[in-house]
Coordinates of C-alpha atoms and ligand atoms in Angstrom, one line a residue:
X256 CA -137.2 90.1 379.9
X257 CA -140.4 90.1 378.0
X258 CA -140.5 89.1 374.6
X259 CA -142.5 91.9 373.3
X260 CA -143.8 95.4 373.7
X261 CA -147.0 95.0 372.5
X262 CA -149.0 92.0 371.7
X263 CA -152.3 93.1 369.9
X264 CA -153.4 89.9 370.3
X265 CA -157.1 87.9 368.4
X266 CA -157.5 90.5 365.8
X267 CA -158.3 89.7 362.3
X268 CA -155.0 90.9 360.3
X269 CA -155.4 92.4 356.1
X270 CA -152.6 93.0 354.3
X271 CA -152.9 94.0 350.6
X272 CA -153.0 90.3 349.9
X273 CA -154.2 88.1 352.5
X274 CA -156.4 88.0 355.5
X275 CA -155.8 86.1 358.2
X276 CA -156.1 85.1 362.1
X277 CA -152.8 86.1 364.0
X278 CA -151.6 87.9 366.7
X279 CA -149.3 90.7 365.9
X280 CA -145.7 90.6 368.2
X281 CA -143.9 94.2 368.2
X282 CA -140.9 95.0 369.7
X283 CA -138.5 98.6 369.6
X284 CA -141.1 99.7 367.3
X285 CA -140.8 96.6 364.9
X286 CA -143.0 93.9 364.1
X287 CA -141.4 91.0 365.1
X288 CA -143.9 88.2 365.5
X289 CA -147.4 87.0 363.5
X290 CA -148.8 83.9 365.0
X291 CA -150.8 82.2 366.7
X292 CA -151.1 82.9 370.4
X293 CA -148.0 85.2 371.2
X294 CA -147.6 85.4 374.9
X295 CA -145.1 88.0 376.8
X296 CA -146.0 91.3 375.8
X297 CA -145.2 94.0 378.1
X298 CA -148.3 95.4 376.9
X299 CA -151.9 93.6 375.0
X300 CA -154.2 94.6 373.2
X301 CA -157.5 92.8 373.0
X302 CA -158.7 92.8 369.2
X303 CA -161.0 90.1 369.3
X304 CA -163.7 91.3 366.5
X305 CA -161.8 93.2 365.3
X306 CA -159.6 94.3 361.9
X307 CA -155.5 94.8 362.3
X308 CA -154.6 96.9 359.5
X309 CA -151.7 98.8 358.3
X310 CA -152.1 102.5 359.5
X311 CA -153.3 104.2 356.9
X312 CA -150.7 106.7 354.8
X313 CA -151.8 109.5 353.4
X314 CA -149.6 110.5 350.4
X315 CA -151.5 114.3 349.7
X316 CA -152.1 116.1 352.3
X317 CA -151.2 120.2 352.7
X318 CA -150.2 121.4 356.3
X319 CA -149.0 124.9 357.0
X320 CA -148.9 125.5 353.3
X321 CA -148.9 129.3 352.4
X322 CA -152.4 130.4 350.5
X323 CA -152.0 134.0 349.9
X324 CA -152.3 137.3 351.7
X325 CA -154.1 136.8 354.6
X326 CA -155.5 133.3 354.1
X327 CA -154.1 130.7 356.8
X328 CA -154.1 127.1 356.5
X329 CA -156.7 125.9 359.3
X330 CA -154.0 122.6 360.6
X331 CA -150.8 123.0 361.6
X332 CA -148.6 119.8 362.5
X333 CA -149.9 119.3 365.8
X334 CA -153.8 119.7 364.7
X335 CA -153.4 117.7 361.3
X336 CA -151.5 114.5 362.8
X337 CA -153.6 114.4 365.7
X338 CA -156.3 114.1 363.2
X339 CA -154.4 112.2 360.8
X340 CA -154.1 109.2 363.9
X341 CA -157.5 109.8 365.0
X342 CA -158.2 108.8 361.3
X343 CA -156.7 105.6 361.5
X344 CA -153.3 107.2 359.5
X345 CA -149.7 106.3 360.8
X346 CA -148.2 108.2 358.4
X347 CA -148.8 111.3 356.0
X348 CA -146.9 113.3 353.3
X349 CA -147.0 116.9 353.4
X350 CA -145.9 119.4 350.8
X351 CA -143.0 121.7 351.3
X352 CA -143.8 124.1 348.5
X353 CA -141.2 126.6 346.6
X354 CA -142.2 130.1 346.6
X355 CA -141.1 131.9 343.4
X356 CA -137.9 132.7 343.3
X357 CA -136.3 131.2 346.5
X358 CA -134.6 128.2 347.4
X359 CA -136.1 124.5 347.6
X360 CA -133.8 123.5 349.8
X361 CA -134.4 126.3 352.2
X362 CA -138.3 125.5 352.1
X363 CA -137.3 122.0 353.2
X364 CA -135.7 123.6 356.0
X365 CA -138.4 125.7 356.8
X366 CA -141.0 123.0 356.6
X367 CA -139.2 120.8 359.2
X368 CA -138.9 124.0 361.7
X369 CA -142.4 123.6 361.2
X370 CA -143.1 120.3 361.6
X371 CA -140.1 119.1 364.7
X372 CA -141.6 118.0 367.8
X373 CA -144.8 118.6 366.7
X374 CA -146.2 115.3 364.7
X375 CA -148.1 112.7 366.4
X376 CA -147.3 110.4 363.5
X377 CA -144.9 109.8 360.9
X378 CA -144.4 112.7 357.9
X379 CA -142.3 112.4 355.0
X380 CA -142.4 115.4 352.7
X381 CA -143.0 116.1 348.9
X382 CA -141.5 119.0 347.3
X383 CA -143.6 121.5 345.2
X384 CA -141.5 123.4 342.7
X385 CA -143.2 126.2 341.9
X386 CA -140.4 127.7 340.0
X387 CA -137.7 125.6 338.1
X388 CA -134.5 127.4 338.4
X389 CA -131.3 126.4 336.9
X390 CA -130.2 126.1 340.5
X391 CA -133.5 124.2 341.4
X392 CA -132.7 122.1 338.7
X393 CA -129.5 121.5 338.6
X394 CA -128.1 121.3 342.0
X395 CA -130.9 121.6 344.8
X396 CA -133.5 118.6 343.2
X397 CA -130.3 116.0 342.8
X398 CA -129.1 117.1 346.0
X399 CA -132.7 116.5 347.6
X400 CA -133.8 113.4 346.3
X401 CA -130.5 111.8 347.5
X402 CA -131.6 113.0 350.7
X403 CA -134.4 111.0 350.7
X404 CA -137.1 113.6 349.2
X405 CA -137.8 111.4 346.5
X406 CA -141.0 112.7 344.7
X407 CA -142.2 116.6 343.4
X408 CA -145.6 117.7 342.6
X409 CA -146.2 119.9 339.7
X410 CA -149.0 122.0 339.1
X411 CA -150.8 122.9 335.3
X412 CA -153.2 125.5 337.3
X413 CA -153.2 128.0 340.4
X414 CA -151.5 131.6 339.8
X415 CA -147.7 131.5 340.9
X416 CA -147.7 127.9 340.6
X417 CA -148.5 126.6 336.9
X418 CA -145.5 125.7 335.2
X419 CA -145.2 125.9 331.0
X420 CA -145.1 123.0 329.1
X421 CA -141.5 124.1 328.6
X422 CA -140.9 124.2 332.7
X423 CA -143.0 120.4 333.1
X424 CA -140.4 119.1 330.3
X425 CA -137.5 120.6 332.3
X426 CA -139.3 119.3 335.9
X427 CA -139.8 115.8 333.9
X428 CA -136.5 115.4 332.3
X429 CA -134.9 116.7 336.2
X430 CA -136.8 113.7 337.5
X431 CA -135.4 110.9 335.1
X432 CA -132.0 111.8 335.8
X433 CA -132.7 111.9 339.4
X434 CA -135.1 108.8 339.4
X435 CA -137.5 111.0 341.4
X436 CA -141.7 110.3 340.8
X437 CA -143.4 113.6 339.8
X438 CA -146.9 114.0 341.0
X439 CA -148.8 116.1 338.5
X440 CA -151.8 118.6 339.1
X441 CA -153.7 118.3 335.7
X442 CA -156.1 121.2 335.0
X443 CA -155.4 123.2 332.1
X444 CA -154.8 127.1 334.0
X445 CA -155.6 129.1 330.6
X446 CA -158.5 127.4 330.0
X447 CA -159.7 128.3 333.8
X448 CA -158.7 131.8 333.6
X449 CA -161.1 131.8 329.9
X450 CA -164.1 130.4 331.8
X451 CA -163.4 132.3 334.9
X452 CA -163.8 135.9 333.3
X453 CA -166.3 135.1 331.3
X454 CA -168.6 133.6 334.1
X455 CA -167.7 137.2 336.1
X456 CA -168.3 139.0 333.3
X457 CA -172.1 137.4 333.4
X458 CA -172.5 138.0 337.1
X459 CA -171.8 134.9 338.0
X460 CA -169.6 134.8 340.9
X461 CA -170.9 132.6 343.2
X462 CA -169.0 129.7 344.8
X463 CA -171.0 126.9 342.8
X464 CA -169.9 128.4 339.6
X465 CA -166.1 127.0 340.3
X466 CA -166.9 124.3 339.2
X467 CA -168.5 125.8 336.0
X468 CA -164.8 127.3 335.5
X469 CA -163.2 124.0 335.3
X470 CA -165.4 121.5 333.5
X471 CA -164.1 118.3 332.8
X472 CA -162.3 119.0 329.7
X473 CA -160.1 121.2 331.4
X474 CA -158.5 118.4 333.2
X475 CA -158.8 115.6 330.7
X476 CA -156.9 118.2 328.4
X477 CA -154.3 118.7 331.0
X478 CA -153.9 115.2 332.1
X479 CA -153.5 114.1 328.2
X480 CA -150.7 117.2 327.6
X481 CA -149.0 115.9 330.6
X482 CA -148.6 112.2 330.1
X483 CA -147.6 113.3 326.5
X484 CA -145.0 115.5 327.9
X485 CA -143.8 112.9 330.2
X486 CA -143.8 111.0 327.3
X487 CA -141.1 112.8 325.3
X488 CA -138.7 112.8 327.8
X489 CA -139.6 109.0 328.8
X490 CA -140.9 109.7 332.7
X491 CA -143.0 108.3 334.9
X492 CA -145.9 110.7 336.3
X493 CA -148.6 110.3 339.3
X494 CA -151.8 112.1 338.3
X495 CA -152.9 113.3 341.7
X496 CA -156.6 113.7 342.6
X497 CA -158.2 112.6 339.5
X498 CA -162.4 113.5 339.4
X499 CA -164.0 112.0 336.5
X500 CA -164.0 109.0 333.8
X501 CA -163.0 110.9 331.0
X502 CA -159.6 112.0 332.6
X503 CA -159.2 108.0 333.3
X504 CA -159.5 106.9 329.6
X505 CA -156.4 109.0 329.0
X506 CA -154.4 107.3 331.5
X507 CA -156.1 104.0 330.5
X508 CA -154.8 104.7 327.1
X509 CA -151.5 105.7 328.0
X510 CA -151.2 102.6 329.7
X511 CA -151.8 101.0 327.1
X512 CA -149.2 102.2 324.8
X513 CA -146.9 100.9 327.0
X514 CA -146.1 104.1 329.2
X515 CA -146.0 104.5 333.1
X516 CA -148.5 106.5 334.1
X517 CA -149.9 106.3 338.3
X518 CA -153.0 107.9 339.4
X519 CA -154.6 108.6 342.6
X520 CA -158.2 109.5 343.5
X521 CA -159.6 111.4 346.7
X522 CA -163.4 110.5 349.0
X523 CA -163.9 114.2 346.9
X524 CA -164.6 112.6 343.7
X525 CA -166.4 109.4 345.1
X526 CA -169.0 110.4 347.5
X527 CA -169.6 114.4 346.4
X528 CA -171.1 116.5 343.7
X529 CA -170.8 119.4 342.1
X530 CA -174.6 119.8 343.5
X531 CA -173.2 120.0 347.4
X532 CA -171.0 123.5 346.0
X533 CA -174.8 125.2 345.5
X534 CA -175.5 125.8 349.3
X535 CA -177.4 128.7 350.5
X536 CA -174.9 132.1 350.3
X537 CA -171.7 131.4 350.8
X538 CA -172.0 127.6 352.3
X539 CA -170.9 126.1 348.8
X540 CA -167.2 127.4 349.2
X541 CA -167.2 124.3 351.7
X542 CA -167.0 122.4 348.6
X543 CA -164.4 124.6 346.6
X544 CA -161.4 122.3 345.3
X545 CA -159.6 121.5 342.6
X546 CA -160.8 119.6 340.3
X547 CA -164.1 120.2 341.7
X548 CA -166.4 117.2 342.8
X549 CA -168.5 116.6 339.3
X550 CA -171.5 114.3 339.2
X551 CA -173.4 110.3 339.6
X552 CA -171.6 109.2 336.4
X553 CA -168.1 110.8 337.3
X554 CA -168.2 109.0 340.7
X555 CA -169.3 105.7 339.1
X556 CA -166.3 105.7 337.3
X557 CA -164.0 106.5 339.8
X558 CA -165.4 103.8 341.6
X559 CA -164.6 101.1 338.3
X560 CA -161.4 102.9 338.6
X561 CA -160.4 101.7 342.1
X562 CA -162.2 98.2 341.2
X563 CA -159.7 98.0 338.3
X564 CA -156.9 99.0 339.7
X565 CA -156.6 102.0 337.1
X566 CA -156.0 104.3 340.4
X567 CA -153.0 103.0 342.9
X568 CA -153.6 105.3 346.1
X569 CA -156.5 106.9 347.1
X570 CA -155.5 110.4 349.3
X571 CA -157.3 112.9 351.3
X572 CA -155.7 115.9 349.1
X573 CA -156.3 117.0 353.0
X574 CA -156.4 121.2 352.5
X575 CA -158.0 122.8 355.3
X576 CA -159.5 126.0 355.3
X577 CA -162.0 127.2 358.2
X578 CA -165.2 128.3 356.6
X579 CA -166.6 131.5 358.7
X580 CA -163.4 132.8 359.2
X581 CA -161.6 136.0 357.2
X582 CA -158.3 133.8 357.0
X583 CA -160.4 131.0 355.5
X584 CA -163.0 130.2 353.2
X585 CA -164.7 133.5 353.6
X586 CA -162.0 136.4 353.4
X587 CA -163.1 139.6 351.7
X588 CA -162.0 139.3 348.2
X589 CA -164.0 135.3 348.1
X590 CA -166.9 137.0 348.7
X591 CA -166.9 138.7 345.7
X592 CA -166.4 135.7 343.6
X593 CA -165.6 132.2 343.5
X594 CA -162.4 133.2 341.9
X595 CA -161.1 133.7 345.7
X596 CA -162.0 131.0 347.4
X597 CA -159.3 129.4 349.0
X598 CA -159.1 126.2 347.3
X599 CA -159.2 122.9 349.2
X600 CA -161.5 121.0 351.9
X601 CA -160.3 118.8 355.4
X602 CA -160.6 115.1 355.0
X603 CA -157.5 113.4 356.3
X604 CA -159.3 112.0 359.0
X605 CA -162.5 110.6 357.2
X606 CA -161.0 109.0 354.2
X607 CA -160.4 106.2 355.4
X608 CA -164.0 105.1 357.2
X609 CA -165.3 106.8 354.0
X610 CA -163.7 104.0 351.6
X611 CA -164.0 101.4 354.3
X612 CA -167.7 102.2 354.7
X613 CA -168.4 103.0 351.4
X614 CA -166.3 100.5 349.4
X615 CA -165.7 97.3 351.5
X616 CA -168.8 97.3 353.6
X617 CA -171.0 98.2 350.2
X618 CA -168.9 95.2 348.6
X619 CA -167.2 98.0 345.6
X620 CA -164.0 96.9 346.5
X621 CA -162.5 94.1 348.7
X622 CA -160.9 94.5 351.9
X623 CA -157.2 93.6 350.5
X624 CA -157.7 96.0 348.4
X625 CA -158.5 98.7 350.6
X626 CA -155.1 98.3 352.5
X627 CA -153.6 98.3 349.1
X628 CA -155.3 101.8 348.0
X629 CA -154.9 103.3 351.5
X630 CA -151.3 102.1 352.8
X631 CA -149.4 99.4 350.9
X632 CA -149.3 101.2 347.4
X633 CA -148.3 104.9 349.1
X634 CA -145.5 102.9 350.7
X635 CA -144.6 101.2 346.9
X636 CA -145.3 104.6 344.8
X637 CA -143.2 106.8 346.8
X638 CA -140.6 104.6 348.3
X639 CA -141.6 103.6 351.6
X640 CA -141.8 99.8 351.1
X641 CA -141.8 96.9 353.1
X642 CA -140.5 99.8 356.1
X643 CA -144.3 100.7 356.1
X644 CA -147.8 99.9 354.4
X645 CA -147.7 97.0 355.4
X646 CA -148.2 93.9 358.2
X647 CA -145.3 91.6 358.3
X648 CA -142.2 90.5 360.6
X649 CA -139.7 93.3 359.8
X650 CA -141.3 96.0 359.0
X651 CA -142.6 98.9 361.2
X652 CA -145.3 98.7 363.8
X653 CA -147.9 101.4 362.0
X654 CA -151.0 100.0 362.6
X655 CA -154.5 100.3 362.9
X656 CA -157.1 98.4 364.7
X657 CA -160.6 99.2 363.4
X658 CA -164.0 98.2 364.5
X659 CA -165.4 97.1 361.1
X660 CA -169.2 97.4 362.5
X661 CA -169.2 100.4 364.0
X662 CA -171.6 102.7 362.6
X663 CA -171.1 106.5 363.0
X664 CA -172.6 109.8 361.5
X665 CA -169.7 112.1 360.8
X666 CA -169.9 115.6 362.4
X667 CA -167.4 118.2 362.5
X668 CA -167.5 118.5 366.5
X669 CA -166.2 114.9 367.1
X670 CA -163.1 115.1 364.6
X671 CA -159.8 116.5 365.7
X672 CA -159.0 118.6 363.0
X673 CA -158.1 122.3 362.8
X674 CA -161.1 123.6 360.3
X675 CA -164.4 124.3 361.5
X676 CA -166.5 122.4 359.4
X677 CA -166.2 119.0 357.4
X678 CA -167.9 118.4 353.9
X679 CA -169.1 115.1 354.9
X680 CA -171.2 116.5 357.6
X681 CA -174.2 114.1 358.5
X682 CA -172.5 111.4 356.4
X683 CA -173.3 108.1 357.9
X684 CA -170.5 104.8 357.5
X685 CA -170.2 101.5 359.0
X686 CA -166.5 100.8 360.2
X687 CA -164.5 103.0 362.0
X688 CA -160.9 103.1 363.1
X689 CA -160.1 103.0 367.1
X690 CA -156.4 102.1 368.3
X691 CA -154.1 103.9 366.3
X692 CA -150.3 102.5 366.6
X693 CA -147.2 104.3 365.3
X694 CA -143.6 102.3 365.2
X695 CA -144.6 100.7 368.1
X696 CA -146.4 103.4 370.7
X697 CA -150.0 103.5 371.1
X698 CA -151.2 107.1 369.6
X699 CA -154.8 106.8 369.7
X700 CA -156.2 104.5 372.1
X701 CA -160.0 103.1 372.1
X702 CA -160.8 107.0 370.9
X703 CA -158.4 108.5 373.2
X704 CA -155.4 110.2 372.3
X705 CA -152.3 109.2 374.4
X706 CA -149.8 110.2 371.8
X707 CA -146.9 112.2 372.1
X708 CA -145.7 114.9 370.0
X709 CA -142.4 114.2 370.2
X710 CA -142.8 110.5 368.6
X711 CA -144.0 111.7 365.0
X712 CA -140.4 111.3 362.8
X713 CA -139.7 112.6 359.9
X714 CA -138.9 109.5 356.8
X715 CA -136.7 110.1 354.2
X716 CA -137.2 107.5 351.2
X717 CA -135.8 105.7 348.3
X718 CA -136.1 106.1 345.1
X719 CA -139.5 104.5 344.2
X720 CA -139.6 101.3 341.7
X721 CA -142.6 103.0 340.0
X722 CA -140.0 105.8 338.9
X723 CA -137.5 103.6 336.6
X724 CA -138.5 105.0 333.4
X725 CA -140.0 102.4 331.2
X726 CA -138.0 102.9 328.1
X727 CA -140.3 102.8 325.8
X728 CA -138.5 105.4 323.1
X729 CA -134.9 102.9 323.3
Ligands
URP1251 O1 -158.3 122.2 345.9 C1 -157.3 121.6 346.1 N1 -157.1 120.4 345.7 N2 -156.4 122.2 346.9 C2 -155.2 121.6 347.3 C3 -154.1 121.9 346.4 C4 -154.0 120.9 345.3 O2 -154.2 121.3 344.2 O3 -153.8 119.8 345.6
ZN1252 ZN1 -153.4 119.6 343.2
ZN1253 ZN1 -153.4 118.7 346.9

């Protein structure tokens, strides 16, 4: 009998910590072996110049996620974990979002009718609660997060899904009893709705002017009034997708004073501008999300962010729209104003060359910690660690194998995504990921997908370390 599986055998392997020469041993979907020289694999893969890195996991992403009346998310499952592998990702973690009103627990069981059989890689799902019911509350949240749904993302902005400061404290105070990690959406949704009719009012509807509805100040309000909420009722809090240098000083500051306070930043805020939303007619809805890219200095200090460690996980905040399509970016009402758009752009499968190209190649940030902003810290944050994120004996064989000189110009036509278009069209990187291995089977291989739907599996997780409250009121 063979020893292993798989040997992927004179690669370079990173971890979040260490770099070194081994070959990697997997067997039933494990990693069993890292040395020297493993002979006896079933199957071997030749990495000799190149990287062995933990598969990437992509903690925000939104698949299948209802938009509105007649808008239609442009992946499904199938489309957005084939493109999630051909990105280099073994893992991602979807939303299963609340409608107003109804049961959480039912939209869990509705997002898994979604997503069975029909996942190239691992998923394991956040909840959105869009509505904070005494039931929600009470009964369906303790319920869930012992069933392995360990993490909720609240949102301060977006019609039917801002909560009061009233519903965050409830949603906060929910999660400490639960030890679940809330992920919060910090823009402040009054403040939006102010700018937005006044910018309409002017005439000034275009999709650029988005981003002239939610300055800066809306989310470095929002992201203070949250951590100060979370810091009433003594909760830890990921801010998700965080744009700009004046939003980190308030988490650098709450930090400081002692409180636990995550953050996560997206290729968005690091490589666009509020410039790319002012395309020719409608071609700046491309760039409509939320927050909205902002400018050189923003970027710079997202960047200082991920060299300091300030930011833990770097996402996709994957939300794909097509563009020249009625149930996409363009639908009747969003050419009347920026209002409409459909907020959210594709990007699950480029974040990773983006950083790799971007940060390690351009010496920003090292290579250690790229796999700890890409994998290993998704795995910690959400409760996922040492099963995944990471390379050693025990844990799962998620893996990617990347060719750290390849140079490529990113075009929508080569990426296996469901949306038309990609906002990093033309964009050129060095580094690119081209075996892609989930628990053990060979998804992507050399560029070529030999996946199989069926293998994708759903995780359920523990209750995250970065949840224990700190205590800081006791
Ligand atoms: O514009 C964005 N970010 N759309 C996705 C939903 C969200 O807020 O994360
Ligand atoms: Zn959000
Ligand atoms: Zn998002």
């Amino acid at each position: 009998m063979s020893e292993f599986d798989l040997v992927i055998a004179n690669g370079t392997v990173a971890t979040a910590s260490d770099t070194f020469k081994a070959d990697v041993g997997i067997r039933d979907g494990r990693i069993v072996a890292l040395a020297d020289d493993l002979q006896g694999g079933i199957q071997t893969i030749d990495a000799t110049d190149h990287l062995v890195l933990p598969g990437g996991i992509d903690s925000h992403v939104h698949i299948s996620q209802p938009s509105g009346p007649g808008i239609v998310m442009a992946d499904d499952f199938e489309s957005a974990t084939r493109s999630a592998a051909f990105g280099g990702n073994t893992l991602v973690m979807p939303f299963c979002l609340q409608t107003k009103g109804a049961s959480l627990r039912q939209a869990v069981r509705d997002y898994h009718a979604l997503a069975h059989g029909k996942c190239y890689v691992d998923v394991s799902f956040h909840l959105i609660i869009s509505d904070p019911l005494p039931t929600v509350l009470g009964q369906e949240l303790p319920a869930l997060v012992s069933d392995g749904y360990t993490s909720f993302k609240v949102f301060m902005t977006y019609q039917d899904l801002a909560l009061t400061d009233i519903e965050l404290l409830e949603v906060f105070s929910t999660a400490r009893e639960t030890g679940a990690l809330v992920m919060v959406h910090a823009e402040n949704y009054d403040a939006i709705r102010f700018l937005t009719d006044r910018l309409e009012r002017a005439g000034k509807t275009a999709p650029h002017y988005h981003a002239t509805s939610r300055p800066i100040p809306v989310e470095r309000e929002a992201t203070y009034r949250a951590i100060s909420l979370a810091e009433l009722v003594d909760v830890p809090i990921m801010i998700v997708h965080v744009s700009n240098g004046e939003a980190i000083e308030e988490i650098e500051r709450a930090r400081a004073r002692g409180l636990k306070v995550f953050s996560e930043t997206c290729p968005q805020y690091l490589v666009l501008t509020e410039k790319d939303l002012e395309g020719l007619n409608m071609e700046g809805a491309k760039y409509v999300c939320s927050p909205p890219p902002r400018d050189r200095a923003s970027q710079e200090a997202c960047w200082l962010g991920l060299r300091r460690e300030i930011f833990q996980t770097f996402s996709s905040d994957h939300c794909p729209f097509r563009y020249d399509d009625p149930a996409g970016k363009l639908t009747p009402k969003a050419r009347t104003t920026f209002r409409w758009v459909p907020n959210g752009i594709p990007g699950v499968e480029t974040r990773l060359p983006i950083l790799f190209s971007e940060g390690v190649v351009k010496g920003r940030i090292t290579l250690n910690q790229f796999v700890a902003f890409t994998a290993t810290n998704h795995a910690k944050v959400y409760g996922l660690h040492p099963r995944k994120g990471t390379i050693a004996v025990g844990s799962d064989a998620d893996i990617a194998i990347w060719a750290p000189n390849r140079r490529a110009k990113i075009t929508a036509a080569d990426l296996h995504q469901g949306a038309d278009y990609t906002p990093y069209e033309g964009f050129e990187v060095t580094g690119w990921p081209v075996t892609t291995v989930v628990r053990g089977k060979i998804v992507v291989d050399c560029g070529e997908l030999v996946g199989s739907l069926q293998h994708g599996a759903h995780i359920k997780r523990a209750r995250s370390d970065y949840a224990v409250p700190a205590d800081v009121r006791l």
